[in-house]
Short mmCIF file of C-alpha atoms in Angstrom, two decimals:
data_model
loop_
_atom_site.label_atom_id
_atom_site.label_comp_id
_atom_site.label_asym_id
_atom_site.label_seq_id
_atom_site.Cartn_x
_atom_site.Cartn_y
_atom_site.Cartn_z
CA UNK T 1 12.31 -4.31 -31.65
CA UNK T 2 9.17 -3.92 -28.97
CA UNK T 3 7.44 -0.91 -29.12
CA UNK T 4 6.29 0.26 -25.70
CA UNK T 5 2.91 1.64 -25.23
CA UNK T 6 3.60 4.97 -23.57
CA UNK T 7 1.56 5.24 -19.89
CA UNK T 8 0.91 7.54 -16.99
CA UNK T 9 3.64 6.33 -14.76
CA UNK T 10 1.03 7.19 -11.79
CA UNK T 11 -1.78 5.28 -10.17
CA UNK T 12 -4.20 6.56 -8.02
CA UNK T 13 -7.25 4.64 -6.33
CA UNK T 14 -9.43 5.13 -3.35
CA UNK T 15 -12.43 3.97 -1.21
CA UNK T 16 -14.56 4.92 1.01
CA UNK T 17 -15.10 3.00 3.93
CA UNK T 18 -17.95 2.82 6.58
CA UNK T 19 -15.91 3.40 9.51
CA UNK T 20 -14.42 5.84 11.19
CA UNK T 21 -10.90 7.02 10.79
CA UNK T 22 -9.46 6.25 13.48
CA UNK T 23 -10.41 2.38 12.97
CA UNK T 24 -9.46 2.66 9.37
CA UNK T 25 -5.94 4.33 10.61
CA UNK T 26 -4.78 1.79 12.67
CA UNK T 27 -4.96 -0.71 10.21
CA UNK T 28 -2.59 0.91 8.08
CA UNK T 29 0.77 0.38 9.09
CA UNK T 30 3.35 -1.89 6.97
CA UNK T 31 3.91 -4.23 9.24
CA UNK T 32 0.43 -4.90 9.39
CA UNK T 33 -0.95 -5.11 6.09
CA UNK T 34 -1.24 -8.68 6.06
CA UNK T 35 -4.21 -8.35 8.44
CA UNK T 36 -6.14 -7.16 5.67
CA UNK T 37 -4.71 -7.65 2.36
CA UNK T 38 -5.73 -11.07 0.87
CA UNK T 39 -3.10 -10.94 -1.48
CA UNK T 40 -0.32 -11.18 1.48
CA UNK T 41 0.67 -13.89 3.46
CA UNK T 42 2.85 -12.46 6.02
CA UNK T 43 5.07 -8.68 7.17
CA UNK T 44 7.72 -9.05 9.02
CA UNK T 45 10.04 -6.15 10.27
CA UNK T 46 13.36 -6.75 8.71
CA UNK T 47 15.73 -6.08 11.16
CA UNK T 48 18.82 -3.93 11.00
CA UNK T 49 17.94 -3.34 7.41
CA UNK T 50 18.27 0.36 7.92
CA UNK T 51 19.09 2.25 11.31
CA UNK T 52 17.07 5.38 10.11
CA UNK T 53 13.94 3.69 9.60
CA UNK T 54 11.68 0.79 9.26
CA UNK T 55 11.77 -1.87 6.32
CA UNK T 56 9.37 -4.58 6.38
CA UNK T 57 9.05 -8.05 4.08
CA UNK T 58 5.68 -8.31 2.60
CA UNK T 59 5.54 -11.91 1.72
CA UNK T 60 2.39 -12.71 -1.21
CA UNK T 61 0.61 -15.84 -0.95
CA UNK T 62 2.35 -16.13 -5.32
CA UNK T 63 5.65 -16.54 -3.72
CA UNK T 64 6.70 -12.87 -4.85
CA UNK T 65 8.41 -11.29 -1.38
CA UNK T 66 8.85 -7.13 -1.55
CA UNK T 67 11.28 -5.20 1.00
CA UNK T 68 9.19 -1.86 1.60
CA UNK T 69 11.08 1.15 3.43
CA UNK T 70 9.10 3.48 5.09
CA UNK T 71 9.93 6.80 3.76
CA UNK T 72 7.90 9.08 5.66
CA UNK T 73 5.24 8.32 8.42
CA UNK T 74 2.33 11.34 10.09
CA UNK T 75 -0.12 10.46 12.89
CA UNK T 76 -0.98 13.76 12.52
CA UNK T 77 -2.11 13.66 8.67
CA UNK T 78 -2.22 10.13 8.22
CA UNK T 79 -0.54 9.17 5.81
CA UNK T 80 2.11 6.63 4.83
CA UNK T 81 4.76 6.72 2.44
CA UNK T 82 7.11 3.66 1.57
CA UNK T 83 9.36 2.54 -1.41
CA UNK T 84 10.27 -1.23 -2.94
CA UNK T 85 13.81 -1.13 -2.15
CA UNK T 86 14.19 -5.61 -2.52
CA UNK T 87 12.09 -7.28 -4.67
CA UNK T 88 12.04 -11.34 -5.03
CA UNK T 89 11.78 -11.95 -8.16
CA UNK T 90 13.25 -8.67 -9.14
CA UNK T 91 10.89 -5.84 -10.16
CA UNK T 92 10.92 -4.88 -14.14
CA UNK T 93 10.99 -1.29 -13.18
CA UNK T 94 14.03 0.81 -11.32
CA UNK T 95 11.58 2.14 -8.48
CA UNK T 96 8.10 3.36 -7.11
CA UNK T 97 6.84 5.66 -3.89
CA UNK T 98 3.85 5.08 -2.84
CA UNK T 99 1.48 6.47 -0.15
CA UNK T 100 -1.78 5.66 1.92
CA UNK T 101 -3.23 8.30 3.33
CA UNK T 102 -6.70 8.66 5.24
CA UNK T 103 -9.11 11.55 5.81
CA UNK T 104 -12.42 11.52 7.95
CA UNK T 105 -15.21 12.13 6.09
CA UNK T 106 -17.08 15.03 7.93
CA UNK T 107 -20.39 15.62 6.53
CA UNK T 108 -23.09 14.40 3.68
CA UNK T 109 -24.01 10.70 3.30
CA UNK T 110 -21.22 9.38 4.24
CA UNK T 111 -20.01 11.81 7.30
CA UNK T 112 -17.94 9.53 9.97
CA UNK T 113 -16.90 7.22 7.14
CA UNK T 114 -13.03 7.18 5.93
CA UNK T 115 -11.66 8.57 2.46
CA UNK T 116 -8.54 5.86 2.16
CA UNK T 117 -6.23 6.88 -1.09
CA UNK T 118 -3.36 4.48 -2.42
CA UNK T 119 -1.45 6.34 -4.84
CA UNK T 120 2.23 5.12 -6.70
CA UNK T 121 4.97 6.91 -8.78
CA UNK T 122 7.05 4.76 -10.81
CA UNK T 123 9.81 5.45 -12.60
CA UNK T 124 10.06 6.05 -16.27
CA UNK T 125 10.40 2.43 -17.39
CA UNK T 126 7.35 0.93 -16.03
CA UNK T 127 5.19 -0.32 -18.79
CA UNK T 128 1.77 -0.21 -19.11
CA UNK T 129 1.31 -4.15 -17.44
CA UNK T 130 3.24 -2.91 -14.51
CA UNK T 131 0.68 0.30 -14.00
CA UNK T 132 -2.06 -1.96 -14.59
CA UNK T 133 -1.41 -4.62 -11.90
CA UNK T 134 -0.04 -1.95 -9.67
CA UNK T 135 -4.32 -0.31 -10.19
CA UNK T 136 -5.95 -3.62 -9.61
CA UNK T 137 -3.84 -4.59 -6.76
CA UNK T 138 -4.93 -1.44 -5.24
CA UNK T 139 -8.41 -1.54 -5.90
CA UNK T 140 -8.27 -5.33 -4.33
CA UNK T 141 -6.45 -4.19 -1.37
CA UNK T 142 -8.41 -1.26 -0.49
CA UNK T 143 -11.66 -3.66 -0.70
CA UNK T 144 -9.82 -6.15 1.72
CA UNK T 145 -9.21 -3.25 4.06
CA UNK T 146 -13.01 -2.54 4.21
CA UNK T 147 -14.58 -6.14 4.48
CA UNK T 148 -11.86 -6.61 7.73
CA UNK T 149 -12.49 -2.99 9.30
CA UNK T 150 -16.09 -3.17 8.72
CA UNK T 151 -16.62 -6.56 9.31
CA UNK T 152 -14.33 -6.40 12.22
CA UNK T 153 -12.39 -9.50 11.91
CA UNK T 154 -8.58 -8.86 11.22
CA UNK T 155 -6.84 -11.72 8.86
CA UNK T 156 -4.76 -14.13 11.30
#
């Protein structure tokens, strides 16, 4: 019998980036993450995959390909929320919500910069490897998203 290791079933990492928000924002839509993440090599809409709202294929340069739903979308707060909802190979876990969500920085050192946090829920069953990956990948993402808004130069 495995013994699990028991884990927060939450992740939470952020960055702050040089730029303003508004360049930061419009990065961050799903069907667009491959013009930043390294990790990705294509998002595609899927369509008719749901008639109430958006579900894109993120496609990893590993082979791995992940449907993501958009579950909840404001211009106004800036934020994202999507869910896993296909997973090829299939996930190890039953689910996870996750969010990116922005927020101008508006004085100190780093006034006009962007606060960028990418946070997950999984369910009960993820284990400890699944948490860890899911902090790294994060991490690793949110430093793509800086070199391409800072630097300018979106991934093709």
């Amino acid at each position: 019998m495995t013994t699990r290791i028991p884990t927060s079933t939450s992740v939470s990492e952020s960055a702050v980036i040089a730029a303003p928000l508004a360049q930061v924002w419009h990065m961050i839509k799903l069907q667009d993450f491959h013009k930043f993440w390294s990790k990705l090599s294509k998002s595609d809409y899927v369509k008719g995959a749901s008639p109430e709202t958006d579900v894109v294929q993120w496609t990893f340069k590993d082979g791995t390909v992940l449907d993501v739903k958009q579950e909840e979308h404001s211009t106004i707060d800036h934020f994202i929320t999507y869910s896993v909802i296909a997973s090829t190979p299939a996930l190890t876990y039953t689910s996870v919500l996750s969010t990116v969500r922005c927020y101008p920085i508006t004085s100190g050192g780093s006034e006009g910069s962007t606060f960028v946090q990418w946070t997950a829920n999984f369910s009960s069953d993820a284990d400890a490897g699944v948490i860890e990956d899911a902090r790294f990948k994060r991490k690793e993402a949110l430093a793509d998203l800086a070199d391409v808004v800072v630097g300018g130069a979106a991934k093709k």
